Coordinates of C-alpha atoms in Angstrom, one line a residue:
Chain A
X26 CA -12.2 -77.7 -11.9
X27 CA -10.2 -78.4 -8.9
X28 CA -7.1 -79.0 -11.0
X29 CA -7.3 -75.8 -13.1
X30 CA -3.9 -74.5 -13.5
X31 CA -3.1 -71.1 -11.9
X32 CA -0.9 -70.3 -14.9
X33 CA -4.0 -70.4 -17.2
X34 CA -6.1 -68.1 -15.0
X35 CA -5.0 -64.7 -16.2
X36 CA -4.1 -63.4 -12.7
X37 CA -2.0 -60.3 -12.4
X38 CA 1.6 -61.2 -13.3
X39 CA 3.2 -60.5 -9.9
X40 CA 0.8 -62.8 -7.9
X41 CA 0.9 -65.5 -10.6
X42 CA 4.7 -65.6 -10.4
X43 CA 4.7 -65.8 -6.7
X44 CA 2.2 -68.7 -6.8
X45 CA 4.4 -70.5 -9.2
X46 CA 7.5 -69.9 -7.1
X47 CA 5.9 -71.4 -4.0
X48 CA 4.7 -74.5 -5.9
X49 CA 1.0 -73.6 -5.8
X50 CA 0.1 -74.8 -9.3
X51 CA -3.6 -75.6 -9.2
X52 CA -6.7 -74.1 -7.8
X53 CA -6.8 -76.9 -5.3
X54 CA -3.4 -76.0 -3.9
X55 CA -4.4 -72.4 -3.4
X56 CA -7.8 -73.0 -1.9
X57 CA -6.5 -75.6 0.6
X58 CA -4.7 -72.9 2.5
X59 CA -6.4 -70.2 4.6
X60 CA -5.8 -66.6 3.8
X61 CA -3.4 -66.1 6.7
X62 CA -1.4 -69.1 5.7
X63 CA -1.2 -67.8 2.2
X64 CA 0.0 -64.4 3.5
X65 CA 2.7 -66.1 5.5
X66 CA 3.8 -68.3 2.7
X67 CA 3.7 -65.8 -0.1
X68 CA 4.9 -62.8 1.8
X69 CA 2.3 -60.4 0.4
X70 CA -0.4 -58.2 2.0
X71 CA -3.8 -59.4 3.1
X72 CA -5.6 -57.3 0.5
X73 CA -3.7 -58.9 -2.3
X74 CA -4.2 -62.4 -1.0
X75 CA -7.9 -61.8 -0.6
X76 CA -8.2 -60.5 -4.2
X77 CA -6.2 -63.4 -5.6
X78 CA -8.2 -66.0 -3.7
X79 CA -11.4 -64.3 -4.9
X80 CA -10.2 -64.5 -8.5
X81 CA -9.1 -68.1 -8.2
X82 CA -12.4 -69.0 -6.6
X83 CA -14.5 -67.3 -9.3
X84 CA -12.7 -69.3 -12.0
X85 CA -12.6 -72.6 -10.1
X86 CA -16.3 -72.4 -9.3
X87 CA -18.5 -74.4 -11.5
X88 CA -21.0 -72.5 -13.7
X89 CA -24.3 -71.6 -12.3
X90 CA -27.7 -72.5 -13.9
X91 CA -31.2 -71.8 -13.0
X92 CA -33.2 -74.9 -12.3
X93 CA -35.7 -73.9 -15.1
X94 CA -32.9 -73.9 -17.7
X95 CA -31.8 -77.4 -16.4
X96 CA -35.3 -78.7 -16.9
X97 CA -35.6 -77.2 -20.3
X98 CA -32.3 -78.5 -21.4
X99 CA -33.2 -82.0 -20.3
X100 CA -36.6 -82.0 -21.9
X101 CA -34.9 -80.9 -25.1
X102 CA -31.7 -82.9 -25.2
X103 CA -32.3 -86.0 -23.2
X104 CA -34.2 -89.1 -23.8
X105 CA -37.3 -89.2 -21.6
X106 CA -36.0 -86.0 -19.9
X107 CA -33.1 -87.9 -18.4
X108 CA -34.5 -91.3 -17.5
X109 CA -34.0 -94.9 -18.6
X110 CA -37.4 -96.6 -18.6
X111 CA -37.2 -100.0 -16.9
X112 CA -40.5 -101.3 -18.5
X113 CA -41.8 -102.0 -15.0
X114 CA -44.7 -99.7 -15.1
X115 CA -45.1 -99.2 -11.4
X116 CA -41.4 -98.4 -10.9
X117 CA -41.2 -96.1 -13.8
X118 CA -44.2 -94.1 -12.6
X119 CA -42.7 -93.8 -9.2
X120 CA -39.2 -92.8 -10.5
X121 CA -40.7 -90.1 -12.8
X122 CA -39.8 -92.1 -15.9
X123 CA -37.2 -94.6 -15.0
X124 CA -33.6 -94.8 -13.7
X125 CA -32.4 -91.2 -13.7
X126 CA -29.3 -90.0 -15.5
X127 CA -26.3 -88.5 -13.8
X128 CA -26.9 -90.1 -10.4
X129 CA -26.1 -93.4 -8.7
X130 CA -28.9 -95.9 -8.3
X131 CA -28.2 -98.8 -6.0
X132 CA -29.7 -102.2 -5.9
X133 CA -29.2 -103.9 -2.6
X134 CA -30.4 -107.3 -1.5
X135 CA -29.3 -110.8 -0.3
X136 CA -27.7 -113.2 -2.7
X137 CA -29.9 -114.8 -5.3
X138 CA -32.7 -112.2 -5.0
X139 CA -32.5 -110.9 -8.6
X140 CA -30.1 -108.0 -8.7
X141 CA -28.0 -109.4 -11.6
X142 CA -31.2 -110.3 -13.4
X143 CA -32.3 -106.7 -13.1
X144 CA -29.0 -105.4 -14.3
X145 CA -29.0 -107.6 -17.3
X146 CA -32.5 -106.5 -18.3
X147 CA -31.4 -102.9 -17.9
X148 CA -28.4 -103.4 -20.1
X149 CA -30.6 -104.9 -22.7
X150 CA -33.0 -102.0 -22.5
X151 CA -30.2 -99.4 -22.9
X152 CA -28.9 -101.1 -26.0
X153 CA -32.2 -101.2 -27.8
X154 CA -32.9 -98.7 -30.6
X155 CA -35.1 -95.7 -29.7
X156 CA -38.1 -96.8 -31.6
X157 CA -38.3 -99.8 -29.3
X158 CA -37.8 -97.7 -26.1
X159 CA -34.1 -98.0 -25.6
X160 CA -31.2 -95.5 -25.4
X161 CA -29.6 -96.8 -28.6
X162 CA -26.2 -96.9 -27.0
X163 CA -23.4 -99.0 -25.6
X164 CA -23.4 -100.4 -22.1
X165 CA -20.4 -100.9 -19.9
X166 CA -21.0 -103.8 -17.5
X167 CA -18.5 -104.2 -14.8
X168 CA -18.9 -107.8 -13.7
X169 CA -16.8 -108.2 -10.6
X170 CA -18.1 -111.6 -9.6
X171 CA -18.3 -113.2 -13.0
X172 CA -22.0 -113.6 -12.8
X173 CA -22.9 -112.2 -16.2
X174 CA -24.2 -114.8 -18.5
X175 CA -24.7 -113.7 -22.1
X176 CA -26.8 -116.8 -22.8
X177 CA -29.2 -115.7 -20.1
X178 CA -29.3 -112.2 -21.5
X179 CA -30.2 -113.4 -25.0
X180 CA -32.9 -115.5 -23.4
X181 CA -34.3 -112.4 -21.7
X182 CA -34.1 -110.6 -25.0
X183 CA -35.8 -113.2 -27.0
X184 CA -38.6 -113.6 -24.5
X185 CA -39.2 -109.9 -23.8
X186 CA -38.7 -108.5 -27.3
X187 CA -39.4 -111.3 -29.7
X188 CA -40.0 -109.0 -32.6
X189 CA -36.6 -107.5 -32.4
X190 CA -34.5 -110.6 -31.5
X191 CA -36.0 -112.8 -34.2
X192 CA -34.8 -110.3 -36.8
X193 CA -31.7 -111.2 -38.7
X194 CA -28.5 -110.1 -36.9
X195 CA -30.2 -108.1 -34.3
X196 CA -29.2 -110.4 -31.4
X197 CA -25.6 -110.0 -32.4
X198 CA -25.9 -106.2 -32.7
X199 CA -27.6 -105.8 -29.3
X200 CA -25.2 -108.2 -27.6
X201 CA -22.4 -106.5 -29.4
X202 CA -23.2 -103.2 -27.7
X203 CA -22.7 -104.6 -24.2
X204 CA -19.1 -104.5 -23.1
X205 CA -18.3 -106.7 -20.1
X206 CA -15.3 -105.9 -17.9
X207 CA -14.0 -108.3 -15.3
X208 CA -11.5 -106.5 -13.1
X209 CA -9.8 -108.8 -10.7
X210 CA -9.0 -106.3 -8.1
X211 CA -9.8 -102.7 -6.9
X212 CA -6.5 -101.5 -8.3
X213 CA -7.3 -102.9 -11.7
X214 CA -10.7 -101.3 -11.7
X215 CA -9.3 -97.9 -10.7
X216 CA -6.8 -98.0 -13.5
X217 CA -9.5 -98.8 -16.0
X218 CA -11.6 -96.0 -14.6
X219 CA -9.9 -93.3 -16.5
X220 CA -10.3 -95.3 -19.7
X221 CA -14.0 -95.8 -18.9
X222 CA -14.5 -92.1 -18.4
X223 CA -13.0 -91.3 -21.7
X224 CA -15.0 -94.0 -23.5
X225 CA -18.2 -92.7 -21.9
X226 CA -17.7 -89.4 -23.6
X227 CA -16.6 -90.8 -26.9
X228 CA -18.2 -94.1 -27.6
X229 CA -21.8 -93.4 -27.1
X230 CA -21.9 -95.3 -23.8
X231 CA -25.4 -94.8 -22.4
X232 CA -25.4 -97.0 -19.2
X233 CA -22.8 -98.1 -16.7
X234 CA -23.6 -101.1 -14.5
X235 CA -21.3 -102.1 -11.6
X236 CA -22.1 -105.6 -10.3
X237 CA -21.3 -105.6 -7.5
X238 CA -20.0 -102.6 -5.7
X239 CA -19.3 -104.3 -2.4
X240 CA -16.4 -105.9 -4.0
X241 CA -15.1 -102.6 -5.2
X242 CA -15.3 -99.3 -3.5
X243 CA -15.2 -96.3 -5.7
X244 CA -15.5 -92.6 -5.4
X245 CA -17.6 -90.3 -7.5
X246 CA -18.5 -91.4 -11.0
X247 CA -21.9 -90.0 -11.4
X248 CA -21.3 -86.3 -11.6
X249 CA -19.4 -85.9 -14.7
X250 CA -21.7 -87.8 -17.0
X251 CA -25.3 -87.7 -17.9
X252 CA -25.9 -91.4 -18.1
X253 CA -27.6 -93.7 -15.6
X254 CA -25.2 -95.6 -13.4
X255 CA -26.5 -98.6 -11.6
X256 CA -24.5 -100.4 -8.9
X257 CA -25.4 -103.4 -6.9
X258 CA -24.5 -104.0 -3.3
X259 CA -24.5 -107.1 -1.1
X260 CA -25.7 -107.6 2.4
X261 CA -24.0 -108.6 5.6
X262 CA -25.3 -109.2 9.1
X263 CA -25.7 -106.5 11.5
X264 CA -23.2 -106.0 14.4
X265 CA -24.5 -105.6 17.9
X266 CA -23.2 -102.0 17.9
X267 CA -25.5 -101.0 15.1
X268 CA -28.5 -102.5 16.8
X269 CA -28.6 -99.5 19.0
X270 CA -30.2 -96.8 17.0
X271 CA -29.8 -93.1 17.2
X272 CA -31.1 -91.6 20.4
X273 CA -33.5 -89.2 18.7
X274 CA -35.3 -92.0 16.9
X275 CA -37.4 -92.6 20.1
X276 CA -40.8 -91.9 18.6
X277 CA -44.1 -93.4 19.8
X278 CA -43.8 -96.3 22.2
X279 CA -45.9 -98.7 20.3
X280 CA -43.8 -98.1 17.2
X281 CA -40.7 -98.7 19.1
X282 CA -42.0 -102.1 20.3
X283 CA -42.8 -103.1 16.8
X284 CA -39.5 -101.9 15.6
X285 CA -37.7 -103.9 18.3
X286 CA -39.8 -106.9 17.4
X287 CA -39.0 -106.7 13.8
X288 CA -35.5 -105.6 14.1
X289 CA -34.2 -108.8 15.5
X290 CA -35.7 -110.7 12.6
X291 CA -33.8 -108.8 10.0
X292 CA -30.1 -109.0 10.7
X293 CA -29.1 -107.9 7.3
X294 CA -27.7 -104.5 6.4
X295 CA -26.1 -103.3 3.1
X296 CA -22.5 -104.3 3.0
X297 CA -20.9 -101.0 2.3
X298 CA -22.4 -99.2 5.3
X299 CA -23.4 -95.7 5.8
X300 CA -20.7 -93.8 3.9
X301 CA -21.8 -95.4 0.7
X302 CA -25.4 -94.8 1.6
X303 CA -24.8 -91.1 1.4
X304 CA -23.2 -91.4 -2.0
X305 CA -26.1 -93.1 -3.7
X306 CA -29.1 -91.1 -4.8
X307 CA -31.6 -93.8 -5.3
X308 CA -31.6 -97.1 -3.3
X309 CA -33.8 -100.0 -4.4
X310 CA -33.9 -102.8 -1.8
X311 CA -34.7 -106.2 -3.0
X312 CA -35.8 -108.7 -0.4
X313 CA -37.7 -111.9 0.3
X314 CA -40.5 -112.0 2.7
X315 CA -42.6 -115.1 3.4
X316 CA -41.4 -116.6 0.1
X317 CA -42.4 -113.5 -2.0
X318 CA -39.9 -111.2 -3.6
X319 CA -40.3 -107.5 -3.0
X320 CA -38.6 -104.5 -4.4
X321 CA -38.7 -101.4 -2.2
X322 CA -37.9 -97.9 -3.2
X323 CA -36.1 -97.1 0.0
X324 CA -34.3 -93.9 -0.8
X325 CA -35.3 -91.6 -3.6
X326 CA -35.7 -87.9 -3.8
X327 CA -38.5 -88.2 -6.3
X328 CA -40.6 -91.0 -5.0
X329 CA -42.5 -92.0 -1.9
X330 CA -41.4 -95.1 0.0
X331 CA -43.2 -97.8 -1.9
X332 CA -43.1 -101.6 -2.3
X333 CA -43.7 -103.8 -5.4
X334 CA -43.9 -107.5 -5.5
X335 CA -42.0 -109.1 -8.3
X336 CA -41.1 -112.4 -9.9
X337 CA -38.2 -113.6 -12.1
X338 CA -39.3 -115.2 -15.3
X339 CA -37.7 -116.2 -18.5
X340 CA -38.1 -112.6 -19.7
X341 CA -36.4 -111.1 -16.7
X342 CA -38.0 -109.3 -13.8
X343 CA -41.8 -108.8 -13.9
X344 CA -44.0 -107.1 -11.4
X345 CA -46.9 -109.1 -10.2
X346 CA -48.7 -105.8 -9.4
X347 CA -48.1 -102.4 -10.9
X348 CA -49.7 -100.7 -8.0
X349 CA -47.3 -100.5 -5.2
X350 CA -48.0 -100.4 -1.5
X351 CA -46.8 -97.4 0.4
X352 CA -44.7 -98.3 3.3
X353 CA -43.9 -95.7 5.9
X354 CA -41.6 -96.0 8.8
X355 CA -38.2 -97.7 9.2
X356 CA -39.3 -101.0 7.6
X357 CA -38.6 -99.5 4.2
X358 CA -34.9 -99.8 4.9
X359 CA -34.8 -103.3 6.4
X360 CA -33.7 -106.2 4.3
X361 CA -35.4 -109.5 5.0
X362 CA -34.5 -112.9 3.7
X363 CA -37.3 -115.1 5.0
X364 CA -38.4 -118.1 3.0
X365 CA -35.8 -117.3 0.4
X366 CA -34.2 -120.7 0.1
X367 CA -37.5 -122.1 -1.1
X368 CA -37.5 -119.8 -4.1
X369 CA -33.9 -120.2 -5.2
X370 CA -34.9 -122.5 -8.0
X371 CA -36.0 -120.2 -10.8
X372 CA -39.3 -121.3 -12.2
X373 CA -40.1 -120.2 -15.7
Chain B
X21 CA 5.2 -56.0 20.6
X22 CA 1.9 -54.9 19.1
X23 CA 3.5 -54.6 15.6
X24 CA 3.1 -58.3 15.5
X25 CA -0.7 -58.0 15.4
X26 CA -0.8 -55.9 12.4
X27 CA -2.1 -57.3 9.1
X28 CA 1.0 -56.7 7.1
X29 CA 3.3 -59.1 5.3
X30 CA 6.3 -60.6 6.9
X31 CA 8.8 -58.6 4.9
X32 CA 7.1 -55.3 5.8
X33 CA 7.0 -56.3 9.5
X34 CA 10.6 -57.2 9.4
X35 CA 11.5 -53.8 7.9
X36 CA 9.4 -52.0 10.5
X37 CA 11.2 -53.7 13.3
X38 CA 14.6 -53.2 11.8
X39 CA 13.9 -49.5 11.4
X40 CA 12.9 -49.2 15.1
X41 CA 9.1 -49.1 14.9
X42 CA 8.2 -51.7 17.6
X43 CA 4.8 -50.4 18.8
X44 CA 1.7 -49.0 17.2
X45 CA 1.9 -45.7 19.0
X46 CA 5.2 -45.1 17.2
X47 CA 3.4 -45.2 13.9
X48 CA 0.5 -43.0 15.0
X49 CA 2.1 -39.6 14.3
X50 CA 4.2 -40.5 11.2
X51 CA 3.3 -39.4 7.7
X52 CA 3.7 -41.6 4.7
X53 CA 6.7 -39.9 3.0
X54 CA 8.7 -40.1 6.2
X55 CA 7.9 -43.8 6.7
X56 CA 8.6 -44.5 3.1
X57 CA 12.1 -42.9 3.4
X58 CA 12.8 -44.8 6.7
X59 CA 11.9 -48.2 5.3
X60 CA 13.0 -47.6 1.8
X61 CA 9.7 -48.6 0.3
X62 CA 7.4 -46.7 -2.1
X63 CA 5.0 -44.2 -0.6
X64 CA 1.8 -46.1 -1.5
X65 CA 3.1 -49.1 0.5
X66 CA 3.9 -46.9 3.4
X67 CA 0.3 -45.5 3.4
X68 CA -1.1 -49.0 3.4
X69 CA 1.0 -49.9 6.4
X70 CA -0.3 -46.8 8.2
X71 CA -3.8 -47.6 7.3
X72 CA -3.4 -51.1 8.8
X73 CA -1.9 -49.6 11.9
X74 CA -4.7 -47.2 12.4
X75 CA -7.2 -50.0 12.1
X76 CA -5.5 -52.0 14.8
X77 CA -5.5 -48.9 16.9
X78 CA -9.2 -48.2 16.4
X79 CA -10.0 -51.7 17.7
X80 CA -8.0 -51.1 20.9
X81 CA -9.2 -47.6 21.5
X82 CA -11.6 -47.2 24.4
X83 CA -12.5 -43.6 23.6
X84 CA -15.1 -44.5 21.0
X85 CA -18.0 -42.0 20.7
X86 CA -21.2 -43.9 20.9
X87 CA -20.6 -47.5 21.9
X88 CA -18.2 -48.4 24.6
X89 CA -16.6 -50.9 22.3
X90 CA -16.6 -50.2 18.6
X91 CA -18.6 -52.8 16.7
X92 CA -20.8 -53.9 19.6
X93 CA -24.6 -53.8 19.6
X94 CA -26.8 -53.4 22.6
X95 CA -29.1 -56.2 23.6
X96 CA -32.1 -53.9 23.2
X97 CA -31.2 -53.1 19.6
X98 CA -30.8 -56.8 18.9
X99 CA -34.2 -57.5 20.4
X100 CA -35.8 -55.0 18.1
X101 CA -34.0 -56.4 15.2
X102 CA -35.1 -59.9 16.0
X103 CA -38.7 -58.9 16.3
X104 CA -38.8 -57.3 12.9
X105 CA -36.8 -60.0 11.2
X106 CA -38.6 -62.2 8.8
X107 CA -38.6 -66.0 8.6
X108 CA -39.0 -68.5 5.8
X109 CA -41.8 -71.0 6.5
X110 CA -40.9 -74.7 6.3
X111 CA -44.5 -75.6 5.3
X112 CA -44.8 -77.7 8.5
X113 CA -46.6 -75.8 11.2
X114 CA -45.0 -77.8 14.1
X115 CA -41.5 -77.2 12.8
X116 CA -42.3 -73.5 12.3
X117 CA -43.5 -73.3 15.9
X118 CA -40.3 -74.9 17.2
X119 CA -38.1 -72.6 15.2
X120 CA -40.1 -69.5 16.2
X121 CA -41.7 -68.8 12.9
X122 CA -39.4 -70.6 10.4
X123 CA -35.9 -70.4 9.2
X124 CA -34.3 -67.2 10.3
X125 CA -32.3 -64.8 8.2
X126 CA -28.8 -63.7 9.2
X127 CA -28.2 -67.2 10.6
X128 CA -26.8 -70.5 9.6
X129 CA -29.2 -73.4 10.2
X130 CA -28.0 -76.9 10.1
X131 CA -30.1 -80.0 9.3
X132 CA -28.6 -83.4 10.0
X133 CA -30.0 -86.8 9.5
X134 CA -29.4 -90.3 8.2
X135 CA -29.5 -90.9 4.4
X136 CA -33.0 -91.0 3.0
X137 CA -34.7 -89.2 5.8
X138 CA -35.7 -86.1 3.9
X139 CA -33.0 -83.5 4.2
X140 CA -32.9 -82.8 0.5
X141 CA -36.7 -82.6 0.4
X142 CA -36.7 -80.0 3.1
X143 CA -34.0 -78.1 1.2
X144 CA -36.0 -78.1 -2.0
X145 CA -39.1 -77.0 -0.1
X146 CA -37.3 -74.1 1.4
X147 CA -35.8 -73.1 -2.0
X148 CA -39.4 -72.8 -3.2
X149 CA -40.9 -71.3 -0.1
X150 CA -38.4 -68.4 0.1
X151 CA -39.9 -67.2 -3.2
X152 CA -43.4 -66.8 -1.7
X153 CA -44.5 -63.2 -1.0
X154 CA -44.2 -62.1 2.6
X155 CA -47.9 -62.6 3.3
X156 CA -47.6 -66.3 2.4
X157 CA -44.6 -67.0 4.7
X158 CA -41.7 -66.3 2.3
X159 CA -39.4 -63.5 1.6
X160 CA -40.1 -62.9 -2.1
X161 CA -36.5 -63.6 -2.9
X162 CA -34.4 -66.1 -4.9
X163 CA -32.5 -69.1 -3.7
X164 CA -29.0 -70.6 -4.3
X165 CA -28.8 -74.4 -4.2
X166 CA -25.4 -75.8 -3.9
X167 CA -25.6 -79.6 -4.6
X168 CA -22.6 -81.7 -3.6
X169 CA -24.2 -85.1 -3.7
X170 CA -26.3 -85.0 -6.8
X171 CA -29.5 -85.6 -5.0
X172 CA -31.3 -82.6 -6.3
X173 CA -33.9 -83.8 -8.8
X174 CA -35.5 -81.3 -11.1
X175 CA -38.7 -83.2 -11.4
X176 CA -39.2 -83.1 -7.7
X177 CA -38.6 -79.4 -7.5
X178 CA -41.3 -79.0 -10.1
X179 CA -43.7 -81.1 -8.1
X180 CA -43.1 -79.1 -5.0
X181 CA -43.4 -75.8 -6.9
X182 CA -46.8 -76.9 -8.3
X183 CA -48.0 -77.9 -4.8
X184 CA -46.8 -74.5 -3.5
X185 CA -48.8 -72.7 -6.2
X186 CA -51.9 -74.7 -5.2
X187 CA -51.3 -74.0 -1.6
X188 CA -51.0 -70.2 -2.2
X189 CA -54.2 -70.1 -4.2
X190 CA -56.0 -71.9 -1.4
X191 CA -54.6 -69.5 1.1
X192 CA -55.6 -66.6 -1.0
X193 CA -59.2 -67.6 -0.4
X194 CA -58.7 -67.0 3.3
X195 CA -56.9 -63.7 2.8
X196 CA -59.6 -62.3 0.5
X197 CA -62.0 -62.1 3.4
X198 CA -59.9 -59.3 5.0
X199 CA -58.3 -57.4 2.2
X200 CA -57.4 -57.7 -1.5
X201 CA -54.2 -59.6 -1.9
X202 CA -51.8 -57.7 -4.2
X203 CA -49.4 -60.3 -5.4
X204 CA -48.9 -61.3 -9.0
X205 CA -49.7 -65.0 -9.4
X206 CA -46.6 -67.2 -10.0
X207 CA -46.5 -70.3 -12.2
X208 CA -44.5 -73.3 -11.1
X209 CA -41.9 -72.8 -13.7
X210 CA -41.3 -69.2 -12.4
X211 CA -40.3 -70.8 -9.1
X212 CA -37.7 -72.9 -10.9
X213 CA -36.3 -69.9 -12.7
X214 CA -35.5 -68.3 -9.4
X215 CA -33.4 -71.1 -8.0
X216 CA -29.7 -70.9 -8.9
X217 CA -28.1 -74.3 -9.0
X218 CA -24.4 -75.2 -8.6
X219 CA -23.2 -78.7 -9.0
X220 CA -20.0 -79.3 -6.9
X221 CA -17.8 -82.3 -7.5
X222 CA -14.9 -81.8 -5.1
X223 CA -14.0 -80.0 -1.9
X224 CA -12.0 -77.5 -3.9
X225 CA -15.0 -76.5 -5.8
X226 CA -17.0 -76.3 -2.6
X227 CA -14.4 -73.9 -1.2
X228 CA -14.4 -71.9 -4.4
X229 CA -18.1 -71.5 -4.5
X230 CA -18.3 -70.4 -0.9
X231 CA -15.7 -67.8 -1.7
X232 CA -17.5 -66.8 -4.9
X233 CA -20.9 -66.4 -3.1
X234 CA -20.0 -63.0 -1.9
X235 CA -19.6 -61.6 -5.4
X236 CA -22.5 -63.6 -6.8
X237 CA -24.8 -62.3 -4.1
X238 CA -23.7 -58.7 -4.6
X239 CA -24.6 -59.2 -8.3
X240 CA -27.9 -60.8 -7.5
X241 CA -29.2 -58.7 -4.7
X242 CA -32.5 -60.6 -4.5
X243 CA -31.0 -63.8 -3.3
X244 CA -32.4 -64.5 0.2
X245 CA -31.4 -68.1 0.9
X246 CA -28.4 -70.3 0.3
X247 CA -28.7 -74.0 0.7
X248 CA -25.7 -76.3 0.8
X249 CA -26.5 -80.0 0.4
X250 CA -24.5 -81.3 1.9
X251 CA -21.6 -79.6 3.6
X252 CA -19.5 -82.5 4.7
X253 CA -19.9 -84.9 1.8
X254 CA -16.7 -84.1 0.0
X255 CA -14.7 -83.9 3.2
X256 CA -15.5 -87.5 4.3
X257 CA -13.1 -89.2 2.0
X258 CA -9.7 -88.6 0.5
X259 CA -8.4 -86.6 3.4
X260 CA -5.2 -87.7 5.0
X261 CA -4.5 -84.5 6.8
X262 CA -7.1 -84.3 9.5
X263 CA -5.8 -81.0 10.8
X264 CA -6.2 -79.4 7.3
X265 CA -9.7 -80.7 7.1
X266 CA -10.6 -79.1 10.4
X267 CA -9.1 -75.8 9.3
X268 CA -10.9 -75.8 6.0
X269 CA -14.2 -76.8 7.5
X270 CA -14.1 -74.2 10.2
X271 CA -12.9 -71.5 7.8
X272 CA -15.8 -72.3 5.5
X273 CA -18.2 -72.2 8.4
X274 CA -17.0 -68.8 9.5
X275 CA -17.3 -67.5 6.0
X276 CA -20.8 -68.7 5.7
X277 CA -21.8 -67.0 9.0
X278 CA -20.2 -63.8 7.9
X279 CA -22.1 -64.0 4.6
X280 CA -25.4 -64.6 6.4
X281 CA -24.9 -61.6 8.6
X282 CA -23.7 -59.3 6.0
X283 CA -26.4 -60.0 3.4
X284 CA -29.3 -60.8 5.7
X285 CA -29.5 -64.3 4.2
X286 CA -30.5 -67.5 5.6
X287 CA -27.9 -70.2 5.1
X288 CA -28.9 -73.9 5.4
X289 CA -26.4 -76.7 5.7
X290 CA -27.6 -80.2 5.2
X291 CA -25.2 -82.6 6.8
X292 CA -25.2 -86.3 6.3
X293 CA -25.4 -88.0 9.7
X294 CA -23.1 -90.7 10.7
X295 CA -24.2 -92.7 13.7
X296 CA -21.7 -92.8 16.6
X297 CA -21.5 -96.6 16.6
X298 CA -20.1 -97.2 13.2
X299 CA -16.7 -98.5 12.4
X300 CA -14.5 -96.0 10.7
X301 CA -12.9 -93.0 12.2
X302 CA -14.4 -90.7 9.5
X303 CA -17.5 -90.2 11.6
X304 CA -15.3 -87.9 13.6
X305 CA -15.7 -85.3 10.8
X306 CA -19.2 -84.6 11.8
X307 CA -18.5 -84.4 15.5
X308 CA -15.7 -81.9 15.0
X309 CA -17.7 -79.8 12.7
X310 CA -20.6 -79.1 15.0
X311 CA -18.7 -77.2 17.7
X312 CA -17.3 -74.8 15.1
X313 CA -20.6 -73.4 14.2
X314 CA -21.4 -71.1 17.1
X315 CA -24.9 -69.8 16.1
X316 CA -26.5 -73.1 15.4
X317 CA -30.2 -73.5 15.7

């Protein structure tokens, strides 16, 4: 919308010619100048400028919809009203059906905690036919650190859905729907982004996974497509600067003490920092505490802050309890890595 | 030379000066045909120039009839206006108390906070609450929700609407003791039908929608609340020219304030918060933006 051409906007001839003469070719060019700057540049009166800007704005503005029509559209057109079920019952309940379409869901946690396992399971789920609860589509898996293992994915598939994977040729078909990209650098990834956008619209791609985002930083992908996009993020240790929190987070003294006590245990923060944190809609924090792995719904507009314990088995990620524990306060955002080295050997 | 202050284009100004009209008073007694002949322009253009001149004069003129300065309002009138103005409840009694009843109309209110703290939740709550009838803390109007981050979730809005309906039914029980309530009961889906949703993907679209709001609101006179979630998201990245960014942001802020005053709306900006201690210089965006919104609550 920002790049809509002025020449295609059916403005009055005189003003359209003047815009072209001054090299203001797109809506973005026109709207980036204030009205007085435009008056100066184009040498026309204020009234004309105001009218032209109003017309350009009306055309460049995205269409309006009532929220009710959005809801009805999704119920009608989209699978599970726009969610990809993860088969983890507690998480699906809390996320109103599963990983939502059209927004960025982030998995963040220390190395070896289970992010790639989760992503592989999701890729498999998206490729399944609808009668088995999948999205029946292709998956684009952007594997930045070469951690994707198709052998492991088939193992997950065979153990989770034996009835499908033992059928003739199904394993090949499902694995055939998962397209793995291994960009070597940010530049390479950005180049292939355009191609990815096109293929999302054309080739029935139903899920995009980026593992991991810390190695690549990208702008906005989620808005233009109604598919779930899952990214993973790494952790880094906290600088001393960040240890000082915002002045208005004072709160009750006893809570502050607790927070101080805990804060120095957890020196880990998501690698991409706060700018990235604004861009994601749902953040799932995976962490290890006293040897147990936990997945926390840390940021979500549709769920309360809730924690589920999980394990990694041969069939992927499984919750040990489908009833989560609600966790209020700042602990929901912290990332712990205690007792983790003891569980790095996958038991199955 | 007060000609320079007139809102006319550079060519017109140049012609005026070349023809010898250097002050506004020299234009005050001239008729359009005479001016048109002097400047060699069509008569319609000449009358436009004279209209612009008389507007500038009116602003300077200290011989106004009622007010000493045209366009000013006495503090007493403003007090009466404030007393009678309505608020939108936030559904949190303590917050309503601090704000003096709720979110005020004719003002821009800004909510800032770290990611995940609840700004979007408050935004959705207000979009639902504005639709409540006046007795229940709303304005009985519709809402516009401008979403720049994609964090608006339809399912959550439905949950909040359902809770609102329950809340109103419970409150009706209290009201019944004094007098019969006269509102028509609303269903949760009716609440959703009254929220107009715009999904913005770039700063150009954000500027376009703010410009377009004026027309949209004049077509939909029952809109009482505009929520922008969030104002600074698209201005944080991709901007090399910091001066341009400041100009655009402050221009947008002024347009929103004007919109709020003109249409008696409440405008809510949800700003993502960047802590002062972080690494990149982009945090400066938020700090510059705050001082440019004069009537901040």
